[in-house]
Amino acid sequence: MAEENHQHHHRGPWGHLVRGMWRSPLGILGVVLTTVSATLMFLGLIVEVFGLTDNIYVPILAFMILPGGLITGLILIPLAAYLRRRQWYKYGIAKDHLQINLSDHRHRRMVIWFTVLTVMFFSLLVVIGYEGYEFSDSPFFCGRVCHKVMAPEYTVYQRSPHAKVACIECHIGPGAQWFVRAKISGLRQVLAVMTNSYSRPIPAPVEHLRPARDTCEQCHWPDKFSGKKVKTFIHFTNDNQTTPEKVDIALHIGGRNPVTGEFEGIHWHVSKNVKVRYLAIDKKRLHIAKVKITRPDGSTDEFVKKDMKIPADINQSETGEDSGWRTMDCIDCHNRPTHTYDLPEDRVDFGLLSKKINPEIIGIREDSLAVLKADYNTRDEARAQMTNRLIELQTNRHGIDYVKRYDADLRKAGAYLLDAYLGNVWPNMNIKWGTYGSHIGHQRSDEGWGCWRCHDDEHADAAGKTIPQNCDLCHDEPK
Ligand code: HEC
Ligand code: HEC
Ligand code: HEC
Ligand code: HEC
Ligand code: HEC
């Protein structure tokens, strides 16, 4: 007894307190959690900084899960001590015993250790916090971590003109408010992925996308658009696989006319003091019943498509959260600025032009389109079957000798077509050819996509003037 007392005395009240912190199971858990998390985080940080692995679970662990462990551990240790406070009284520790006496060498050592460890922990947390924040904003995170879900968006993004623009530049943009909204909706999305409850395909248009004026206009703005842009379109037909039919158009990009100072042309819709609002009757915004415009001089006009019935659940009031009206911005035309899907005809025609598909093989355009558009249950099934199907169609057409002669060409074409398929179709996400249409132009106007949603000569104002479709409004022949 006497000896024990002596020991207690030797340890001092601080000694009991510190020992008490981690002598309970909870305290030990806290110490283990803290040490293991901190060590692994440190290792993960080194691996990431030196780029030693591409494994996406390393940054997820190091930057997102382990910091949680570290903080939990750091909370558990004092909590354990607090839960054992009865012991303090047993050892007779009173508040006034707990003084830090810097002339006591044990106290000095403790204070130094405590300071060093605290500084180390906080430095690690700051670096990890920063890396984690950068990481959770990177296209790699957005596109790869949810790899099954976002694979299509990431794949098509990588071949677009915005491949070097981070996802967050368009999906979050500047400012704290949208940052917080994005992280909250990000959490919801992670939950949806974990519970497998997300929609396939992910619906477009994105309902709560940040207004494009806040995002796109960081890099592009209507004042800077001007003049014309010449574009060449190249088509083949099943009857003519060898000589391309070329169409050149000069698009009236518009913007501010440097001579008159007026806004004109295609970007008139988003220019200063012009407001175009519309009422669509479907979620995809393909069917537009009414269009209202405000011109720079303040005059207004309303165009109505008379034969379009507006369903009762569309809120026609112009204001309020669930108003059916939308102010036109960049996305109403550039709905595919970076998630750009191709059309099968365009891929086949490009193959013929670039000779990846040998145009001399009779019937190859038609057969290519057939195998490209065929239904495959999975991407693996397409990998296994596409070239064989092409060869089979050609054999039916020409017999085995012809096919043997062109064997190498047919295999090359098959590989090219498979590539085109894999860049555009994800059966597991229900993304087929044409699922995500583009509003630039009118190539798919019969399905409701593009400029002719409004420019159809059928939306008329009270005086009978319509939103025009004359062919030289938007483009002419380049001179
Ligand atoms: C240049 C701007 C831009 C960038 C960069 C961008 N997006 Fe998008 N994204 C959009 C727009 C605009 C839409 C809305 C399309 C619509 O409303 O039809 C969209 C839609 C989506 C959708 C909904 C599905 C779809 O295709 O419409 C997902 C998912 C998505 N983006 C993920 C990403 C990911 C992941 C990245 C980075 C790898 C990324 N986005 C980068 C502009 C961008
Ligand atoms: C962070 C800067 C940035 C943001 C934000 C951005 N873009 Fe771009 N955009 C670029 C760059 C860079 C290019 C490529 C320019 C080039 O190739 O000359 C580009 C090109 C384009 C082009 C021309 C594409 C082509 O085929 O030539 C269009 C159209 C476009 N952007 C629209 C948009 C729209 C719409 C948004 C908003 C959803 C947007 N951009 C957001 C930087 C940006
Ligand atoms: C009325 C439809 C429409 C709206 C609204 C619209 N654009 Fe465009 N934009 C076009 C078309 C059409 C083209 C030319 C098509 C092409 O290049 O394929 C174009 C071209 C561009 C280009 C390429 C210009 C060049 O000289 O190559 C950029 C950049 C661009 N738009 C950005 C924007 C931004 C940013 C907004 C929103 C502030 C916007 N656009 C709003 C239809 C529109
Ligand atoms: C939501 C409806 C809507 C859509 C979609 C739309 N427009 Fe328009 N556009 C209008 C209206 C309304 C006018 C003005 C008509 C008037 O002034 O009488 C207009 C005017 C124009 C003008 C003439 C501008 C001027 O005064 O110089 C051009 C060019 C044009 N649009 C091109 C396009 C192109 C290209 C697209 C597709 C990429 C497109 N529009 C999509 C509604 C639309
Ligand atoms: C409201 C604007 C608008 C009007 C009106 C318009 N076009 Fe176009 N057209 C476009 C745009 C924008 C593109 C470019 C599409 C793209 O970049 O993919 C285009 C592309 C084209 C192309 C090339 C596409 C291809 O695949 O070959 C042809 C041909 C064409 N238009 C013909 C016409 C004809 C004919 C008319 C008159 C009936 C007409 N356009 C009226 C906006 C318009």
XYZ file of C-alpha atoms and ligand atoms in Angstrom:
694
model
C 0.000 0.000 0.000
C 2.707 2.358 0.987
C 4.677 1.500 -2.091
C 1.672 2.040 -4.329
C 1.122 5.389 -2.760
C 4.683 6.252 -3.422
C 4.296 5.319 -7.077
C 1.196 7.441 -7.404
C 3.043 10.262 -5.939
C 5.931 9.678 -8.284
C 3.626 9.754 -11.309
C 1.892 12.894 -10.193
C -1.623 14.025 -11.078
C -0.724 14.682 -14.712
C 0.673 11.198 -15.057
C -2.611 9.693 -13.884
C -4.579 11.867 -16.181
C -2.525 10.971 -19.242
C -2.432 7.268 -18.369
C -6.159 7.327 -17.737
C -6.722 8.623 -21.197
C -5.621 5.520 -22.910
C -5.809 2.795 -20.321
C -9.491 2.142 -21.135
C -10.587 0.191 -24.249
C -12.058 3.370 -25.679
C -8.831 5.271 -25.117
C -6.749 2.496 -26.680
C -9.084 2.501 -29.675
C -8.551 6.259 -29.929
C -4.772 5.970 -29.788
C -4.689 3.132 -32.336
C -7.099 4.929 -34.674
C -5.094 8.147 -34.502
C -1.720 6.501 -35.030
C -2.810 4.179 -37.824
C -4.781 6.885 -39.666
C -1.982 9.418 -39.394
C 0.643 6.936 -40.602
C -1.448 5.727 -43.535
C -2.449 9.265 -44.481
C 1.183 10.237 -44.498
C 2.080 7.255 -46.689
C -0.887 7.962 -48.986
C 0.224 11.558 -49.299
C 3.734 10.500 -50.335
C 2.360 7.990 -52.848
C 0.094 10.671 -54.331
C 2.616 13.489 -54.399
C 5.170 11.323 -56.161
C 2.502 9.792 -58.413
C 3.442 6.223 -57.509
C 0.061 4.711 -58.396
C -3.046 5.350 -60.473
C -5.212 3.394 -58.111
C -8.167 5.636 -57.313
C -8.704 4.072 -53.889
C -5.429 5.516 -52.581
C -6.544 9.167 -52.739
C -10.072 8.269 -51.654
C -8.661 6.567 -48.546
C -5.941 9.093 -47.818
C -7.950 12.249 -48.447
C -11.485 11.335 -47.579
C -11.773 8.340 -45.260
C -8.621 8.326 -43.086
C -8.950 11.995 -41.999
C -12.300 10.948 -40.551
C -10.490 8.181 -38.650
C -7.840 10.578 -37.376
C -10.364 13.073 -36.111
C -12.504 10.372 -34.500
C -9.389 9.044 -32.749
C -8.439 12.485 -31.525
C -11.906 12.943 -30.075
C -11.985 9.476 -28.468
C -8.847 9.967 -26.370
C -10.016 12.915 -24.217
C -13.507 11.394 -24.226
C -12.067 8.225 -22.667
C -10.343 10.327 -20.041
C -13.525 12.174 -19.286
C -15.512 8.955 -18.915
C -12.897 7.809 -16.377
C -13.134 10.976 -14.337
C -14.311 8.994 -11.308
C -10.776 7.552 -11.163
C -9.399 11.050 -10.888
C -11.145 11.497 -7.613
C -9.936 8.073 -6.507
C -6.345 9.163 -7.072
C -7.194 12.410 -5.393
C -6.597 14.596 -8.428
C -8.161 17.945 -7.831
C -8.263 20.818 -10.272
C -5.673 22.817 -8.416
C -3.218 19.900 -8.670
C -3.238 20.153 -12.414
C -0.708 22.899 -12.846
C 1.915 22.991 -15.490
C 5.186 23.575 -13.791
C 7.817 24.365 -16.392
C 10.628 24.059 -13.884
C 9.702 20.342 -13.588
C 11.671 18.595 -16.348
C 8.898 16.001 -16.880
C 6.380 18.760 -17.436
C 8.720 20.516 -19.829
C 9.162 17.321 -21.830
C 5.427 16.752 -21.937
C 4.696 20.276 -23.115
C 7.314 20.023 -25.865
C 5.985 16.664 -27.041
C 2.447 17.919 -26.967
C 3.327 20.977 -29.029
C 5.371 19.039 -31.566
C 2.665 16.407 -32.055
C -0.062 19.024 -32.329
C 1.855 20.996 -34.932
C 2.574 17.813 -36.896
C -1.048 16.676 -36.811
C -2.368 20.032 -37.899
C 0.165 20.398 -40.696
C -0.764 16.958 -41.960
C -4.467 17.814 -41.732
C -3.990 21.082 -43.599
C -1.999 19.447 -46.409
C -4.427 16.535 -46.600
C -7.389 18.901 -46.478
C -5.986 20.924 -49.342
C -5.082 17.865 -51.420
C -8.478 16.351 -50.688
C -10.248 19.526 -51.733
C -8.240 19.724 -54.976
C -8.833 16.058 -55.571
C -12.585 16.171 -55.000
C -12.757 19.002 -57.556
C -10.684 17.261 -60.218
C -12.145 15.778 -63.418
C -10.367 12.599 -62.391
C -12.476 12.407 -59.248
C -15.724 13.446 -60.943
C -15.176 11.181 -63.913
C -13.319 8.187 -62.581
C -14.359 7.667 -58.988
C -17.930 7.114 -60.069
C -16.420 5.227 -62.964
C -19.375 3.042 -63.781
C -21.840 5.919 -63.682
C -19.767 8.714 -65.186
C -17.763 6.668 -67.696
C -19.839 7.958 -70.630
C -19.611 11.631 -69.617
C -15.877 11.333 -68.919
C -15.099 9.470 -72.142
C -16.897 11.887 -74.426
C -15.564 14.870 -72.462
C -11.998 13.765 -73.099
C -12.430 14.123 -76.859
C -14.200 17.500 -76.692
C -12.786 21.027 -77.026
C -13.202 21.325 -73.238
C -11.109 18.302 -72.319
C -8.763 20.590 -70.373
C -11.565 22.452 -68.602
C -12.318 20.954 -65.180
C -15.826 19.573 -64.615
C -16.353 22.078 -61.812
C -15.771 25.079 -64.083
C -19.115 24.332 -65.726
C -20.864 22.365 -63.007
C -20.042 24.580 -60.035
C -18.402 27.817 -61.160
C -17.107 30.567 -58.869
C -18.559 31.515 -55.489
C -19.117 29.844 -52.122
C -22.861 29.374 -52.438
C -22.671 27.098 -55.458
C -19.682 25.325 -53.990
C -21.721 24.319 -50.949
C -24.705 23.352 -53.082
C -22.444 21.211 -55.236
C -20.873 19.396 -52.301
C -24.306 18.686 -50.843
C -25.694 17.406 -54.114
C -22.416 15.497 -54.542
C -23.095 13.666 -51.294
C -26.585 12.828 -52.493
C -25.130 11.504 -55.727
C -22.615 9.324 -53.899
C -25.524 7.924 -51.881
C -27.475 7.270 -55.066
C -24.495 5.374 -56.473
C -24.017 3.340 -53.300
C -27.682 2.410 -53.160
C -27.748 1.850 -56.904
C -30.742 4.187 -57.201
C -29.554 6.627 -59.863
C -31.378 7.005 -63.179
C -30.012 5.392 -66.299
C -29.342 7.325 -68.411
C -28.677 10.339 -66.207
C -31.423 12.712 -67.341
C -30.671 15.714 -69.528
C -31.204 18.617 -69.473
C -29.742 18.886 -66.001
C -32.522 20.593 -64.113
C -30.475 22.519 -61.568
C -27.469 23.302 -63.732
C -25.982 26.631 -62.767
C -27.058 29.344 -65.233
C -24.569 29.258 -68.093
C -24.022 32.996 -67.887
C -22.137 32.398 -64.612
C -20.012 29.535 -65.903
C -19.380 29.722 -69.670
C -18.890 33.467 -69.518
C -15.788 33.047 -67.390
C -14.131 32.121 -70.689
C -16.462 33.168 -73.539
C -18.699 36.225 -73.735
C -21.075 37.491 -76.428
C -19.243 40.783 -76.923
C -16.330 38.829 -78.283
C -18.218 36.801 -80.874
C -18.312 38.266 -84.291
C -18.271 37.557 -87.958
C -18.836 34.251 -89.646
C -17.526 30.769 -89.100
C -17.132 28.441 -92.059
C -17.889 24.814 -91.436
C -17.571 21.930 -93.859
C -19.871 18.921 -93.707
C -18.972 15.735 -95.518
C -21.443 13.021 -96.400
C -21.412 9.803 -98.386
C -24.415 7.764 -99.438
C -24.897 4.021 -99.748
C -24.831 4.486 -103.532
C -21.777 6.698 -103.501
C -19.139 5.551 -101.058
C -16.165 6.986 -102.885
C -16.691 10.677 -103.706
C -17.665 12.770 -100.698
C -20.449 15.290 -100.984
C -19.121 18.485 -99.390
C -21.292 21.246 -97.995
C -19.695 24.490 -96.849
C -21.722 26.885 -94.760
C -20.728 30.216 -93.258
C -22.465 30.486 -89.886
C -23.526 33.972 -88.794
C -21.911 33.716 -85.381
C -22.817 37.302 -84.640
C -22.306 38.998 -81.341
C -21.519 42.674 -81.395
C -21.119 44.090 -84.883
C -17.935 46.169 -84.622
C -19.197 48.659 -87.220
C -22.715 49.380 -85.953
C -22.207 48.350 -82.318
C -25.484 46.396 -82.500
C -25.865 42.769 -81.490
C -26.879 40.461 -84.309
C -26.685 36.963 -85.696
C -26.782 33.684 -83.824
C -25.589 35.093 -80.500
C -28.235 37.785 -80.550
C -30.341 35.611 -78.170
C -27.820 36.018 -75.338
C -26.603 39.511 -76.014
C -26.865 42.449 -73.678
C -30.380 43.722 -72.995
C -31.952 40.971 -75.078
C -34.042 38.436 -73.232
C -35.568 35.364 -74.830
C -37.884 33.320 -72.628
C -39.751 30.174 -73.576
C -42.314 27.739 -72.267
C -41.615 24.085 -73.056
C -44.232 21.402 -72.520
C -41.829 18.517 -71.850
C -38.934 17.862 -69.475
C -36.489 17.511 -72.353
C -37.514 20.971 -73.608
C -37.991 19.651 -77.144
C -41.503 21.004 -77.608
C -41.798 24.736 -77.209
C -45.275 26.245 -77.040
C -44.526 29.943 -76.454
C -41.569 32.308 -76.850
C -41.319 35.850 -75.438
C -38.614 38.305 -76.330
C -37.504 41.634 -74.920
C -35.424 43.741 -77.311
C -32.718 46.248 -76.315
C -35.146 49.138 -76.913
C -37.516 47.564 -74.365
C -40.114 46.403 -76.874
C -41.510 42.915 -76.405
C -43.117 40.281 -78.575
C -44.738 36.907 -77.919
C -44.744 34.018 -80.400
C -47.208 31.180 -79.870
C -47.465 27.812 -81.570
C -51.233 27.623 -81.770
C -51.691 23.899 -82.344
C -49.482 22.868 -79.404
C -51.607 21.832 -76.407
C -50.139 22.859 -73.066
C -50.642 20.087 -70.464
C -52.389 21.073 -67.232
C -49.324 20.292 -65.065
C -47.195 22.949 -66.758
C -47.093 26.044 -64.580
C -47.655 28.939 -66.964
C -47.061 31.687 -64.442
C -43.932 33.580 -65.373
C -42.408 33.811 -61.934
C -41.801 31.491 -59.012
C -39.692 28.404 -58.385
C -41.737 25.974 -60.467
C -42.532 28.317 -63.332
C -42.493 26.498 -66.653
C -40.798 29.487 -68.285
C -37.065 29.474 -68.864
C -34.708 32.263 -69.877
C -32.649 31.140 -72.817
C -28.923 30.883 -72.182
C -25.913 29.182 -73.786
C -27.124 25.690 -72.827
C -30.331 26.002 -74.838
C -28.175 25.752 -77.972
C -24.844 24.437 -76.646
C -26.386 21.607 -74.647
C -23.485 19.371 -75.697
C -20.433 21.620 -75.369
C -18.347 18.827 -73.909
C -20.433 15.688 -73.551
C -20.507 15.306 -77.295
C -21.980 12.147 -78.712
C -21.655 11.279 -82.401
C -24.198 10.066 -84.891
C -23.485 6.659 -86.464
C -23.702 8.085 -90.007
C -21.035 10.664 -89.161
C -18.656 8.045 -87.786
C -19.124 5.760 -90.797
C -18.668 8.635 -93.244
C -15.524 9.730 -91.445
C -14.250 6.153 -91.674
C -14.811 6.160 -95.436
C -13.139 9.559 -95.802
C -10.100 8.576 -93.761
C -9.970 5.155 -95.467
C -10.204 3.331 -92.174
C -13.149 1.758 -93.928
C -12.114 0.823 -97.450
C -14.702 2.560 -99.685
C -14.028 0.129 -102.518
C -15.756 -2.708 -100.682
C -19.210 -2.799 -102.192
C -22.027 -2.314 -99.673
C -19.620 -1.490 -96.840
C -21.417 1.734 -95.826
C -24.762 0.028 -95.429
C -23.248 -2.975 -93.610
C -21.149 -0.774 -91.346
C -24.216 1.170 -90.285
C -26.074 -2.076 -89.677
C -23.454 -3.513 -87.303
C -22.908 -0.172 -85.597
C -26.594 0.350 -84.864
C -27.288 -3.291 -83.962
C -28.380 -4.042 -80.402
C -25.690 -5.459 -78.141
C -26.560 -6.313 -74.547
C -23.173 -5.251 -73.245
C -20.056 -3.527 -74.481
C -18.255 -6.871 -74.215
C -20.804 -8.449 -76.489
C -20.090 -5.722 -79.051
C -16.361 -6.398 -78.679
C -16.919 -10.064 -79.332
C -19.358 -9.745 -82.205
C -18.931 -6.582 -84.247
C -16.212 -7.612 -86.706
C -17.752 -11.059 -87.140
C -21.136 -9.572 -87.906
C -19.589 -7.282 -90.508
C -17.828 -10.201 -92.167
C -21.034 -12.221 -92.056
C -23.052 -9.473 -93.771
C -20.377 -9.118 -96.427
C -20.263 -12.891 -96.957
C -24.034 -12.969 -97.474
C -23.632 -10.190 -99.998
C -20.595 -11.338 -101.981
C -19.682 -14.902 -101.032
C -16.635 -16.204 -99.254
C -13.991 -15.491 -101.931
C -14.651 -11.751 -102.023
C -14.554 -11.594 -98.233
C -11.250 -13.511 -98.086
C -9.716 -11.030 -100.511
C -10.706 -8.097 -98.279
C -10.124 -9.904 -94.989
C -7.551 -7.450 -93.606
C -9.643 -4.423 -94.677
C -12.775 -5.846 -93.102
C -10.985 -6.487 -89.820
C -9.590 -2.957 -89.859
C -13.081 -1.584 -90.527
C -14.481 -3.773 -87.747
C -11.939 -2.420 -85.270
C -12.678 1.170 -86.313
C -16.427 0.627 -85.955
C -16.002 -1.002 -82.558
C -14.051 2.028 -81.425
C -16.848 4.306 -82.621
C -19.371 2.156 -80.763
C -17.363 2.100 -77.531
C -17.058 5.891 -77.659
C -20.807 6.413 -77.823
C -22.874 3.538 -76.471
C -23.166 2.280 -72.872
C -25.935 -0.345 -72.657
C -25.623 -0.582 -68.836
C -26.516 3.131 -68.595
C -29.143 2.884 -71.374
C -27.106 5.248 -73.511
C -27.723 4.351 -77.138
C -26.967 6.165 -80.384
C -28.796 9.484 -80.242
C -29.880 9.342 -76.573
C -28.281 12.730 -75.917
C -29.184 14.939 -78.881
C -27.566 18.245 -79.752
C -29.401 21.535 -80.270
C -26.753 23.053 -82.547
C -28.246 23.057 -86.045
C -31.210 21.096 -87.342
C -29.859 17.723 -88.454
C -32.266 15.983 -86.076
C -35.131 18.468 -86.237
C -37.632 15.725 -87.068
C -36.967 14.283 -83.588
C -37.364 17.701 -81.994
C -33.715 18.724 -81.516
C -32.161 22.009 -82.572
C -32.931 25.532 -83.707
C -36.108 24.576 -85.486
C -37.841 24.033 -82.141
C -38.544 27.757 -82.461
C -37.433 28.627 -85.986
C -40.223 26.663 -87.660
C -42.256 29.466 -89.262
C -45.137 28.264 -87.064
C -44.571 30.228 -83.854
C -46.489 33.425 -84.657
C -47.095 36.707 -82.842
C -50.382 38.609 -82.741
C -49.589 40.311 -86.054
C -48.882 36.972 -87.726
C -45.080 37.421 -87.882
C -43.272 34.132 -87.285
C -39.863 33.067 -85.945
C -38.213 32.654 -89.327
C -36.699 29.588 -90.963
C -35.328 31.224 -94.093
C -32.125 29.472 -94.988
C -29.952 32.580 -95.033
C -30.898 33.737 -91.530
C -28.269 31.596 -89.810
C -25.824 30.708 -92.560
C -25.033 31.371 -96.180
C -22.616 30.042 -98.727
C -19.091 31.156 -97.961
C -17.644 33.512 -100.564
C -17.688 22.988 -70.841
C -18.549 22.769 -69.711
C -18.624 21.389 -69.058
C -17.607 20.643 -68.545
C -16.121 20.960 -68.535
C -18.215 19.431 -67.991
N -19.579 19.468 -68.187
Fe -20.896 18.037 -67.611
N -22.421 19.066 -68.539
C -22.285 20.322 -69.097
C -23.575 20.761 -69.563
C -23.877 22.076 -70.266
C -24.497 19.730 -69.259
C -26.018 19.741 -69.470
C -26.421 19.111 -70.742
C -27.892 19.296 -70.952
O -28.539 20.012 -70.163
O -28.409 18.711 -71.918
C -23.735 18.681 -68.606
C -24.269 17.478 -68.179
C -23.587 16.537 -67.413
C -24.165 15.319 -66.890
C -25.594 14.835 -67.131
C -25.613 13.859 -68.308
C -25.480 14.528 -69.648
O -24.627 14.091 -70.462
O -26.220 15.490 -69.930
C -23.176 14.693 -66.172
C -23.305 13.387 -65.424
C -21.976 15.505 -66.270
N -22.265 16.620 -67.032
C -20.761 15.191 -65.681
C -19.561 15.843 -65.965
C -18.240 15.372 -65.570
C -17.983 14.118 -64.753
C -17.330 16.266 -66.064
C -15.803 16.218 -65.982
C -15.187 14.982 -66.388
C -18.083 17.303 -66.759
N -19.420 17.016 -66.681
C -17.498 18.404 -67.379
C -21.137 21.061 -69.205
C -19.865 20.647 -68.826
C -12.407 27.501 -68.173
C -12.662 28.057 -69.484
C -13.894 27.585 -70.233
C -15.187 27.468 -69.778
C -15.720 27.680 -68.373
C -15.984 27.129 -70.935
N -15.196 27.028 -72.051
Fe -15.811 26.741 -73.953
N -13.903 26.671 -74.603
C -12.793 26.858 -73.798
C -11.603 26.557 -74.560
C -10.183 26.640 -74.049
C -12.038 26.188 -75.852
C -11.183 25.736 -77.023
C -10.843 26.901 -77.856
C -10.130 26.471 -79.102
O -10.055 25.261 -79.375
O -9.681 27.356 -79.807
C -13.481 26.294 -75.851
C -14.288 26.083 -76.977
C -15.669 26.263 -76.994
C -16.512 26.191 -78.166
C -16.050 25.969 -79.592
C -16.077 24.514 -79.837
C -15.577 24.105 -81.178
O -15.992 23.021 -81.623
O -14.777 24.842 -81.774
C -17.803 26.360 -77.744
C -19.052 26.347 -78.599
C -17.765 26.545 -76.312
N -16.450 26.489 -75.888
C -18.883 26.737 -75.523
C -18.863 26.742 -74.126
C -20.024 26.696 -73.297
C -21.446 26.622 -73.793
C -19.603 26.738 -71.990
C -20.438 26.696 -70.718
C -21.258 25.501 -70.542
C -18.158 26.821 -72.013
N -17.756 26.811 -73.321
C -17.358 26.927 -70.897
C -12.799 27.274 -72.493
C -13.910 27.290 -71.662
C -29.228 30.503 -80.356
C -28.330 29.468 -80.072
C -27.029 29.833 -79.354
C -26.898 30.429 -78.131
C -27.998 30.863 -77.185
C -25.472 30.516 -77.874
N -24.787 29.998 -78.939
Fe -22.751 29.890 -79.130
N -22.960 29.175 -81.033
C -24.151 28.827 -81.617
C -23.894 28.262 -82.921
C -24.944 27.729 -83.883
C -22.487 28.330 -83.112
C -21.695 27.844 -84.324
C -21.787 26.358 -84.383
C -20.528 25.632 -84.422
O -19.446 26.237 -84.307
O -20.609 24.407 -84.522
C -21.929 28.891 -81.909
C -20.570 29.101 -81.676
C -20.039 29.420 -80.436
C -18.623 29.493 -80.134
C -17.496 29.264 -81.118
C -17.272 30.585 -81.805
C -16.227 30.532 -82.879
O -15.957 31.618 -83.437
O -15.728 29.446 -83.197
C -18.510 29.784 -78.805
C -17.226 29.958 -78.024
C -19.853 29.935 -78.284
N -20.753 29.709 -79.298
C -20.151 30.206 -76.954
C -21.414 30.557 -76.507
C -21.687 31.052 -75.163
C -20.672 31.220 -74.076
C -23.015 31.287 -75.101
C -23.792 31.859 -73.927
C -23.368 33.174 -73.485
C -23.574 30.937 -76.392
N -22.580 30.512 -77.222
C -24.927 31.026 -76.716
C -25.404 28.961 -81.069
C -25.698 29.571 -79.867
C -36.391 29.324 -77.739
C -36.614 29.705 -79.134
C -35.423 29.824 -80.049
C -34.457 28.885 -80.309
C -34.317 27.494 -79.716
C -33.577 29.467 -81.280
N -33.991 30.731 -81.604
Fe -33.087 32.009 -82.900
N -34.507 33.428 -82.515
C -35.586 33.249 -81.703
C -36.381 34.454 -81.719
C -37.683 34.673 -80.948
C -35.741 35.352 -82.589
C -36.166 36.785 -82.935
C -37.176 36.846 -84.021
C -37.542 38.288 -84.303
O -36.741 39.177 -84.027
O -38.623 38.495 -84.801
C -34.557 34.668 -83.072
C -33.644 35.243 -83.942
C -32.548 34.587 -84.489
C -31.622 35.171 -85.417
C -31.651 36.587 -85.963
C -30.964 37.511 -84.977
C -30.778 38.936 -85.489
O -31.659 39.746 -85.215
O -29.757 39.196 -86.143
C -30.695 34.193 -85.713
C -29.506 34.311 -86.631
C -31.055 33.009 -84.962
N -32.184 33.286 -84.221
C -30.358 31.824 -84.985
C -30.655 30.695 -84.198
C -29.908 29.472 -84.218
C -28.705 29.181 -85.077
C -30.500 28.638 -83.331
C -30.091 27.216 -82.959
C -28.697 26.956 -82.662
C -31.628 29.339 -82.757
N -31.687 30.579 -83.310
C -32.474 28.807 -81.793
C -35.876 32.138 -80.930
C -35.130 30.981 -80.878
C -32.221 29.055 -87.123
C -30.977 28.927 -87.805
C -30.931 28.075 -89.067
C -31.801 28.109 -90.114
C -33.048 28.962 -90.271
C -31.315 27.164 -91.090
N -30.170 26.582 -90.633
Fe -29.044 25.195 -91.611
N -27.795 25.078 -90.028
C -27.863 25.865 -88.900
C -26.748 25.575 -88.048
C -26.464 26.212 -86.694
C -25.982 24.591 -88.699
C -24.663 23.980 -88.203
C -24.906 22.720 -87.483
C -23.633 22.137 -86.887
O -22.688 22.885 -86.611
O -23.606 20.918 -86.722
C -26.668 24.301 -89.955
C -26.243 23.375 -90.876
C -26.808 23.197 -92.118
C -26.317 22.291 -93.114
C -25.116 21.391 -92.981
C -25.488 20.192 -92.158
C -25.204 18.896 -92.802
O -25.264 17.879 -92.098
O -24.952 18.850 -93.999
C -27.139 22.398 -94.206
C -27.032 21.654 -95.509
C -28.155 23.360 -93.866
N -27.929 23.830 -92.584
C -29.195 23.716 -94.701
C -30.211 24.583 -94.349
C -31.333 24.893 -95.207
C -31.559 24.298 -96.575
C -32.112 25.790 -94.530
C -33.414 26.433 -94.990
C -34.515 25.505 -95.066
C -31.466 26.035 -93.244
N -30.322 25.295 -93.190
C -31.963 26.900 -92.283
C -28.835 26.804 -88.606
C -29.905 27.119 -89.410
